[in-house]
PDB file of C-alpha atoms in Angstrom:
ATOM      1  CA  ASP D  48      84.037 -25.945  19.006  1.00 64.00           C
ATOM      2  CA  VAL D  49      83.676 -29.722  19.098  1.00 60.00           C
ATOM      3  CA  LYS D  50      86.054 -31.296  21.501  1.00 89.00           C
ATOM      4  CA  VAL D  51      87.209 -34.879  21.059  1.00 94.00           C
ATOM      5  CA  THR D  52      89.246 -36.170  23.958  1.00 95.00           C
ATOM      6  CA  GLN D  53      91.382 -39.275  23.938  1.00 95.00           C
ATOM      7  CA  SER D  54      92.250 -40.567  27.360  1.00 88.00           C
ATOM      8  CA  SER D  55      95.976 -41.095  26.855  1.00 89.00           C
ATOM      9  CA  ARG D  56      98.569 -39.365  24.716  1.00 91.00           C
ATOM     10  CA  TYR D  57     101.187 -42.103  25.082  1.00 94.00           C
ATOM     11  CA  LEU D  58     100.812 -45.732  26.096  1.00 96.00           C
ATOM     12  CA  VAL D  59     103.280 -48.590  26.396  1.00 97.00           C
ATOM     13  CA  LYS D  60     101.814 -52.080  26.710  1.00 97.00           C
ATOM     14  CA  ARG D  61     103.162 -55.604  26.663  1.00 97.00           C
ATOM     15  CA  THR D  62     102.386 -58.199  24.016  1.00 97.00           C
ATOM     16  CA  GLY D  63      99.249 -60.109  24.948  1.00 97.00           C
ATOM     17  CA  GLU D  64      97.787 -57.408  27.181  1.00 97.00           C
ATOM     18  CA  LYS D  65      94.221 -56.236  26.723  1.00 97.00           C
ATOM     19  CA  VAL D  66      94.264 -52.548  25.859  1.00 97.00           C
ATOM     20  CA  PHE D  67      91.446 -50.009  26.052  1.00 97.00           C
ATOM     21  CA  LEU D  68      91.615 -46.714  24.185  1.00 97.00           C
ATOM     22  CA  GLU D  69      88.908 -44.288  25.206  1.00 96.00           C
ATOM     23  CA  CYS D  70      87.433 -41.441  23.216  1.00 97.00           C
ATOM     24  CA  VAL D  71      84.838 -38.911  24.366  1.00 97.00           C
ATOM     25  CA  GLN D  72      83.160 -36.145  22.356  1.00 95.00           C
ATOM     26  CA  ASP D  73      81.089 -33.333  23.785  1.00 92.00           C
ATOM     27  CA  MET D  74      78.845 -32.282  20.877  1.00 84.00           C
ATOM     28  CA  ASP D  75      76.203 -35.021  20.807  1.00 87.00           C
ATOM     29  CA  HIS D  76      77.509 -36.347  17.483  1.00 87.00           C
ATOM     30  CA  GLU D  77      76.049 -39.556  16.103  1.00 87.00           C
ATOM     31  CA  ASN D  78      79.120 -40.690  14.174  1.00 88.00           C
ATOM     32  CA  MET D  79      82.402 -41.707  15.758  1.00 92.00           C
ATOM     33  CA  PHE D  80      85.453 -43.333  14.195  1.00 93.00           C
ATOM     34  CA  TRP D  81      88.721 -45.008  15.080  1.00 96.00           C
ATOM     35  CA  TYR D  82      91.700 -44.746  12.731  1.00 95.00           C
ATOM     36  CA  ARG D  83      95.283 -45.780  12.945  1.00 96.00           C
ATOM     37  CA  GLN D  84      98.014 -43.855  11.188  1.00 94.00           C
ATOM     38  CA  ASP D  85     101.292 -45.392  10.116  1.00 92.00           C
ATOM     39  CA  PRO D  86     104.145 -43.933   8.049  1.00 85.00           C
ATOM     40  CA  GLY D  87     103.639 -44.618   4.365  1.00 79.00           C
ATOM     41  CA  LEU D  88     100.146 -46.034   4.909  1.00 82.00           C
ATOM     42  CA  GLY D  89      98.214 -42.924   5.905  1.00 84.00           C
ATOM     43  CA  LEU D  90      95.059 -43.094   7.996  1.00 90.00           C
ATOM     44  CA  ARG D  91      93.208 -46.386   7.899  1.00 92.00           C
ATOM     45  CA  LEU D  92      89.723 -46.891   9.303  1.00 91.00           C
ATOM     46  CA  ILE D  93      89.442 -49.590  11.961  1.00 95.00           C
ATOM     47  CA  TYR D  94      85.826 -49.297  13.115  1.00 94.00           C
ATOM     48  CA  PHE D  95      83.093 -46.714  13.120  1.00 91.00           C
ATOM     49  CA  SER D  96      79.760 -46.232  14.815  1.00 91.00           C
ATOM     50  CA  TYR D  97      76.770 -44.179  13.700  1.00 86.00           C
ATOM     51  CA  ASP D  98      74.657 -44.679  16.793  1.00 87.00           C
ATOM     52  CA  VAL D  99      74.734 -46.026  20.324  1.00 92.00           C
ATOM     53  CA  LYS D 100      75.367 -49.771  20.370  1.00 90.00           C
ATOM     54  CA  MET D 101      75.927 -49.755  16.608  1.00 90.00           C
ATOM     55  CA  LYS D 102      79.277 -50.576  15.071  1.00 92.00           C
ATOM     56  CA  GLU D 103      80.609 -51.176  11.600  1.00 90.00           C
ATOM     57  CA  LYS D 104      83.895 -52.664  10.491  1.00 91.00           C
ATOM     58  CA  GLY D 105      86.245 -50.383   8.670  1.00 89.00           C
ATOM     59  CA  ASP D 106      89.088 -51.417   6.414  1.00 87.00           C
ATOM     60  CA  ILE D 107      91.315 -53.093   9.014  1.00 95.00           C
ATOM     61  CA  PRO D 108      89.177 -54.433  11.911  1.00 96.00           C
ATOM     62  CA  GLU D 109      91.205 -57.563  12.578  1.00 96.00           C
ATOM     63  CA  GLY D 110      92.582 -57.697  16.108  1.00 96.00           C
ATOM     64  CA  TYR D 111      90.294 -54.925  17.326  1.00 98.00           C
ATOM     65  CA  SER D 112      86.832 -54.545  18.779  1.00 97.00           C
ATOM     66  CA  VAL D 113      84.825 -51.505  19.834  1.00 97.00           C
ATOM     67  CA  SER D 114      82.160 -50.495  22.299  1.00 97.00           C
ATOM     68  CA  ARG D 115      79.602 -47.681  22.098  1.00 97.00           C
ATOM     69  CA  GLU D 116      77.417 -47.877  25.183  1.00 95.00           C
ATOM     70  CA  LYS D 117      76.866 -44.124  25.379  1.00 95.00           C
ATOM     71  CA  LYS D 118      76.590 -41.632  22.579  1.00 94.00           C
ATOM     72  CA  GLU D 119      79.553 -39.571  23.725  1.00 95.00           C
ATOM     73  CA  ARG D 120      81.995 -42.432  24.253  1.00 97.00           C
ATOM     74  CA  PHE D 121      83.567 -44.776  21.717  1.00 97.00           C
ATOM     75  CA  SER D 122      86.125 -47.273  22.980  1.00 97.00           C
ATOM     76  CA  LEU D 123      88.659 -49.230  20.958  1.00 98.00           C
ATOM     77  CA  ILE D 124      89.775 -52.550  22.417  1.00 98.00           C
ATOM     78  CA  LEU D 125      92.828 -54.557  21.542  1.00 97.00           C
ATOM     79  CA  GLU D 126      91.950 -57.989  22.886  1.00 94.00           C
ATOM     80  CA  SER D 127      95.536 -59.225  22.876  1.00 97.00           C
ATOM     81  CA  ALA D 128      98.011 -56.555  21.876  1.00 97.00           C
ATOM     82  CA  SER D 129     100.674 -57.439  19.350  1.00 97.00           C
ATOM     83  CA  THR D 130     103.756 -55.556  18.196  1.00 97.00           C
ATOM     84  CA  ASN D 131     102.180 -54.860  14.779  1.00 97.00           C
ATOM     85  CA  GLN D 132      99.557 -52.805  16.576  1.00 98.00           C
ATOM     86  CA  THR D 133     102.156 -50.247  17.556  1.00 97.00           C
ATOM     87  CA  SER D 134     100.790 -47.122  15.924  1.00 97.00           C
ATOM     88  CA  MET D 135      99.176 -43.723  16.332  1.00 96.00           C
ATOM     89  CA  TYR D 136      95.462 -44.143  17.030  1.00 97.00           C
ATOM     90  CA  LEU D 137      93.115 -41.290  16.178  1.00 96.00           C
ATOM     91  CA  CYS D 138      89.498 -40.966  17.216  1.00 96.00           C
ATOM     92  CA  ALA D 139      87.150 -38.687  15.276  1.00 93.00           C
ATOM     93  CA  SER D 140      83.607 -37.443  15.597  1.00 91.00           C
ATOM     94  CA  SER D 141      81.126 -36.083  13.079  1.00 84.00           C
ATOM     95  CA  GLY D 142      77.537 -34.911  13.414  1.00 72.00           C
ATOM     96  CA  GLU D 143      76.597 -34.710   9.770  1.00 63.00           C
ATOM     97  CA  ALA D 144      77.845 -35.636   6.314  1.00 52.00           C
ATOM     98  CA  ARG D 145      80.895 -33.401   6.374  1.00 59.00           C
ATOM     99  CA  GLY D 146      84.311 -33.263   7.903  1.00 68.00           C
ATOM    100  CA  TYR D 147      85.456 -34.718  11.163  1.00 82.00           C
ATOM    101  CA  THR D 148      87.026 -33.382  14.300  1.00 88.00           C
ATOM    102  CA  PHE D 149      89.899 -35.477  15.540  1.00 92.00           C
ATOM    103  CA  GLY D 150      91.223 -36.127  19.000  1.00 94.00           C
ATOM    104  CA  SER D 151      94.894 -35.419  19.603  1.00 93.00           C
ATOM    105  CA  GLY D 152      95.791 -39.093  19.188  1.00 95.00           C
ATOM    106  CA  THR D 153      97.204 -41.901  21.292  1.00 96.00           C
ATOM    107  CA  ARG D 154     100.645 -43.167  20.413  1.00 96.00           C
ATOM    108  CA  LEU D 155     100.623 -46.832  21.425  1.00 97.00           C
ATOM    109  CA  THR D 156     103.785 -48.885  21.654  1.00 97.00           C
ATOM    110  CA  VAL D 157     103.484 -52.630  22.156  1.00 97.00           C
ATOM    111  CA  VAL D 158     106.672 -54.268  23.419  1.00 97.00           C
TER     112      VAL D 158
ATOM    113  CA  ARG A 254      93.991 -49.514  -6.593  1.00 71.00           C
ATOM    114  CA  LYS A 255      93.694 -47.279  -3.520  1.00 79.00           C
ATOM    115  CA  GLU A 256      90.399 -45.495  -3.053  1.00 86.00           C
ATOM    116  CA  VAL A 257      92.109 -42.149  -2.656  1.00 92.00           C
ATOM    117  CA  GLU A 258      95.557 -41.487  -4.093  1.00 93.00           C
ATOM    118  CA  GLN A 259      97.951 -38.603  -3.640  1.00 94.00           C
ATOM    119  CA  ASP A 260     101.497 -37.809  -4.675  1.00 93.00           C
ATOM    120  CA  PRO A 261     103.386 -38.118  -1.381  1.00 92.00           C
ATOM    121  CA  GLY A 262     105.880 -35.397  -2.321  1.00 92.00           C
ATOM    122  CA  PRO A 263     107.676 -33.668  -0.794  1.00 95.00           C
ATOM    123  CA  PHE A 264     106.953 -30.546  -2.779  1.00 96.00           C
ATOM    124  CA  ASN A 265     109.783 -28.135  -2.031  1.00 97.00           C
ATOM    125  CA  VAL A 266     108.375 -24.653  -2.507  1.00 97.00           C
ATOM    126  CA  PRO A 267     110.208 -21.305  -2.297  1.00 97.00           C
ATOM    127  CA  GLU A 268     108.552 -18.871   0.056  1.00 98.00           C
ATOM    128  CA  GLY A 269     106.104 -16.704  -1.879  1.00 97.00           C
ATOM    129  CA  ALA A 270     105.657 -19.197  -4.715  1.00 98.00           C
ATOM    130  CA  THR A 271     102.507 -21.027  -5.757  1.00 97.00           C
ATOM    131  CA  VAL A 272     102.122 -24.773  -5.373  1.00 97.00           C
ATOM    132  CA  ALA A 273      99.328 -27.040  -6.558  1.00 97.00           C
ATOM    133  CA  PHE A 274      98.683 -30.730  -6.226  1.00 96.00           C
ATOM    134  CA  ASN A 275      95.924 -33.184  -6.991  1.00 95.00           C
ATOM    135  CA  CYS A 276      94.211 -36.158  -5.494  1.00 95.00           C
ATOM    136  CA  THR A 277      92.306 -38.847  -7.380  1.00 96.00           C
ATOM    137  CA  TYR A 278      89.468 -40.970  -6.035  1.00 94.00           C
ATOM    138  CA  SER A 279      88.003 -44.199  -7.381  1.00 92.00           C
ATOM    139  CA  ASN A 280      84.438 -44.299  -6.034  1.00 86.00           C
ATOM    140  CA  SER A 281      82.194 -42.325  -8.359  1.00 85.00           C
ATOM    141  CA  ALA A 282      79.454 -42.369  -5.683  1.00 83.00           C
ATOM    142  CA  SER A 283      81.551 -40.254  -3.329  1.00 85.00           C
ATOM    143  CA  GLN A 284      79.585 -37.292  -2.172  1.00 83.00           C
ATOM    144  CA  SER A 285      81.754 -34.714  -0.541  1.00 87.00           C
ATOM    145  CA  PHE A 286      85.398 -33.844  -0.419  1.00 92.00           C
ATOM    146  CA  PHE A 287      87.799 -32.121   1.927  1.00 93.00           C
ATOM    147  CA  TRP A 288      91.357 -31.060   2.404  1.00 95.00           C
ATOM    148  CA  TYR A 289      92.876 -31.604   5.831  1.00 95.00           C
ATOM    149  CA  ARG A 290      96.175 -30.310   7.095  1.00 96.00           C
ATOM    150  CA  GLN A 291      98.368 -32.341   9.425  1.00 95.00           C
ATOM    151  CA  ASP A 292     101.440 -31.010  11.177  1.00 95.00           C
ATOM    152  CA  CYS A 293     104.145 -33.352  12.390  1.00 90.00           C
ATOM    153  CA  ARG A 294     102.972 -35.424  15.378  1.00 85.00           C
ATOM    154  CA  LYS A 295      99.618 -33.659  15.476  1.00 90.00           C
ATOM    155  CA  GLU A 296      96.106 -34.685  14.544  1.00 92.00           C
ATOM    156  CA  PRO A 297      94.623 -33.779  11.146  1.00 93.00           C
ATOM    157  CA  LYS A 298      92.597 -30.574  11.072  1.00 92.00           C
ATOM    158  CA  LEU A 299      90.026 -29.545   8.516  1.00 91.00           C
ATOM    159  CA  LEU A 300      91.470 -27.015   6.085  1.00 94.00           C
ATOM    160  CA  MET A 301      88.535 -26.617   3.719  1.00 93.00           C
ATOM    161  CA  SER A 302      85.670 -28.363   2.037  1.00 89.00           C
ATOM    162  CA  VAL A 303      85.727 -28.744  -1.738  1.00 91.00           C
ATOM    163  CA  TYR A 304      82.733 -27.782  -3.871  1.00 81.00           C
ATOM    164  CA  SER A 305      82.003 -28.491  -7.521  1.00 80.00           C
ATOM    165  CA  SER A 306      82.127 -24.829  -8.391  1.00 79.00           C
ATOM    166  CA  GLY A 307      85.526 -24.434  -6.787  1.00 83.00           C
ATOM    167  CA  ASN A 308      86.080 -22.452  -3.638  1.00 90.00           C
ATOM    168  CA  GLU A 309      88.659 -20.142  -2.232  1.00 93.00           C
ATOM    169  CA  ASP A 310      89.721 -19.400   1.329  1.00 93.00           C
ATOM    170  CA  GLY A 311      92.366 -16.718   1.444  1.00 96.00           C
ATOM    171  CA  ARG A 312      95.469 -18.057  -0.280  1.00 97.00           C
ATOM    172  CA  PHE A 313      93.973 -21.529  -0.702  1.00 97.00           C
ATOM    173  CA  THR A 314      91.857 -22.618  -3.667  1.00 96.00           C
ATOM    174  CA  ALA A 315      90.204 -26.023  -3.952  1.00 96.00           C
ATOM    175  CA  GLN A 316      88.605 -27.509  -7.031  1.00 94.00           C
ATOM    176  CA  LEU A 317      86.577 -30.641  -7.723  1.00 94.00           C
ATOM    177  CA  ASN A 318      86.383 -32.380 -11.086  1.00 92.00           C
ATOM    178  CA  ARG A 319      83.724 -35.093 -10.852  1.00 91.00           C
ATOM    179  CA  ALA A 320      84.071 -36.210 -14.460  1.00 91.00           C
ATOM    180  CA  SER A 321      87.748 -37.024 -14.003  1.00 93.00           C
ATOM    181  CA  GLN A 322      87.372 -37.867 -10.319  1.00 94.00           C
ATOM    182  CA  TYR A 323      90.022 -35.652  -8.855  1.00 94.00           C
ATOM    183  CA  ILE A 324      90.283 -32.724  -6.501  1.00 96.00           C
ATOM    184  CA  SER A 325      93.024 -30.156  -6.337  1.00 96.00           C
ATOM    185  CA  LEU A 326      94.508 -27.718  -3.858  1.00 97.00           C
ATOM    186  CA  LEU A 327      96.419 -24.601  -4.806  1.00 97.00           C
ATOM    187  CA  ILE A 328      98.361 -22.482  -2.330  1.00 97.00           C
ATOM    188  CA  ARG A 329      99.364 -18.971  -3.418  1.00 98.00           C
ATOM    189  CA  ASP A 330     102.066 -16.807  -1.858  1.00 98.00           C
ATOM    190  CA  SER A 331     103.348 -19.746   0.217  1.00 98.00           C
ATOM    191  CA  LYS A 332     104.367 -19.056   3.806  1.00 98.00           C
ATOM    192  CA  LEU A 333     106.822 -20.997   5.916  1.00 97.00           C
ATOM    193  CA  SER A 334     103.881 -21.906   8.136  1.00 97.00           C
ATOM    194  CA  ASP A 335     102.222 -23.699   5.206  1.00 98.00           C
ATOM    195  CA  SER A 336     104.754 -26.515   5.589  1.00 98.00           C
ATOM    196  CA  ALA A 337     102.672 -29.548   6.489  1.00 97.00           C
ATOM    197  CA  THR A 338     101.144 -32.690   5.070  1.00 96.00           C
ATOM    198  CA  TYR A 339      97.910 -32.110   3.177  1.00 97.00           C
ATOM    199  CA  LEU A 340      95.420 -34.955   3.279  1.00 95.00           C
ATOM    200  CA  CYS A 341      92.792 -35.428   0.625  1.00 94.00           C
ATOM    201  CA  VAL A 342      89.581 -36.815   2.118  1.00 92.00           C
ATOM    202  CA  VAL A 343      86.557 -38.304   0.377  1.00 91.00           C
ATOM    203  CA  ASN A 344      83.192 -38.844   2.054  1.00 86.00           C
ATOM    204  CA  THR A 345      80.915 -41.723   1.050  1.00 81.00           C
ATOM    205  CA  LEU A 346      77.490 -42.432   2.500  1.00 76.00           C
ATOM    206  CA  ILE A 347      77.468 -45.940   3.945  1.00 68.00           C
ATOM    207  CA  LYS A 348      74.084 -46.124   5.568  1.00 63.00           C
ATOM    208  CA  ALA A 349      71.123 -43.786   5.856  1.00 56.00           C
ATOM    209  CA  ALA A 350      72.483 -42.145   8.974  1.00 50.00           C
ATOM    210  CA  GLY A 351      76.205 -42.708   8.596  1.00 61.00           C
ATOM    211  CA  ASN A 352      79.134 -41.649   6.516  1.00 68.00           C
ATOM    212  CA  LYS A 353      82.670 -42.783   6.018  1.00 74.00           C
ATOM    213  CA  LEU A 354      85.697 -40.682   5.253  1.00 80.00           C
ATOM    214  CA  THR A 355      88.550 -42.208   3.297  1.00 87.00           C
ATOM    215  CA  PHE A 356      91.922 -40.509   3.516  1.00 90.00           C
ATOM    216  CA  GLY A 357      94.645 -40.234   0.968  1.00 92.00           C
ATOM    217  CA  GLY A 358      98.193 -40.858   2.125  1.00 91.00           C
ATOM    218  CA  GLY A 359      98.943 -37.155   2.153  1.00 94.00           C
ATOM    219  CA  THR A 360     101.115 -34.767   0.183  1.00 96.00           C
ATOM    220  CA  ARG A 361     104.016 -33.266   2.065  1.00 96.00           C
ATOM    221  CA  VAL A 362     104.770 -29.605   1.372  1.00 98.00           C
ATOM    222  CA  LEU A 363     107.969 -27.925   2.535  1.00 97.00           C
ATOM    223  CA  VAL A 364     108.150 -24.162   2.136  1.00 97.00           C
ATOM    224  CA  LYS A 365     111.705 -22.852   2.266  1.00 97.00           C
ATOM    225  CA  PRO A 366     113.050 -19.316   2.692  1.00 95.00           C
TER     226      PRO A 366
END
């Protein structure tokens, strides 16, 4: 089975801090995605990448950036964390035009 | 209009009953469709893909209607363990080598004894 690993399950950061969320997949998948999930808003796509060093903006990229230096790793960066970025962040991986496998999520709280 | 819309529920279902719910999508170029299941405080997990001809997996039946742009999920003989949020997911090809999944907000199902 594909395994998608997110580095932290829970994080608490201060406003203005730079935050790195790491995601690693072990199945050589080309496509990787970052979502955030908020009550009443569902999952919203932040950024995705379909190859090393490639990135595409999703629906809500503002305040975020990403890095894909290696195929297996896709990092989400909050340049200056704000309280409205408190959320559940989910990384996903897909190797073809079908469903994804998700990581177990990182619940980020910005205080 | 949201790209993918679902009735948020909750659907309160007696154990053993049948429940069905739909999801509508707005992009007629969407290529493939899925139902995901998400338990409270867990990540979404693929439940089943949805094919034009309709497909069944045990007690679960999924159907796609391209003309009316909706997909449906039916659960027969509901179990307590079916209580979850069911996410409708639509896949659209963005570039030659990439794809993008768009999620509905989810339909919450509560199966009660």
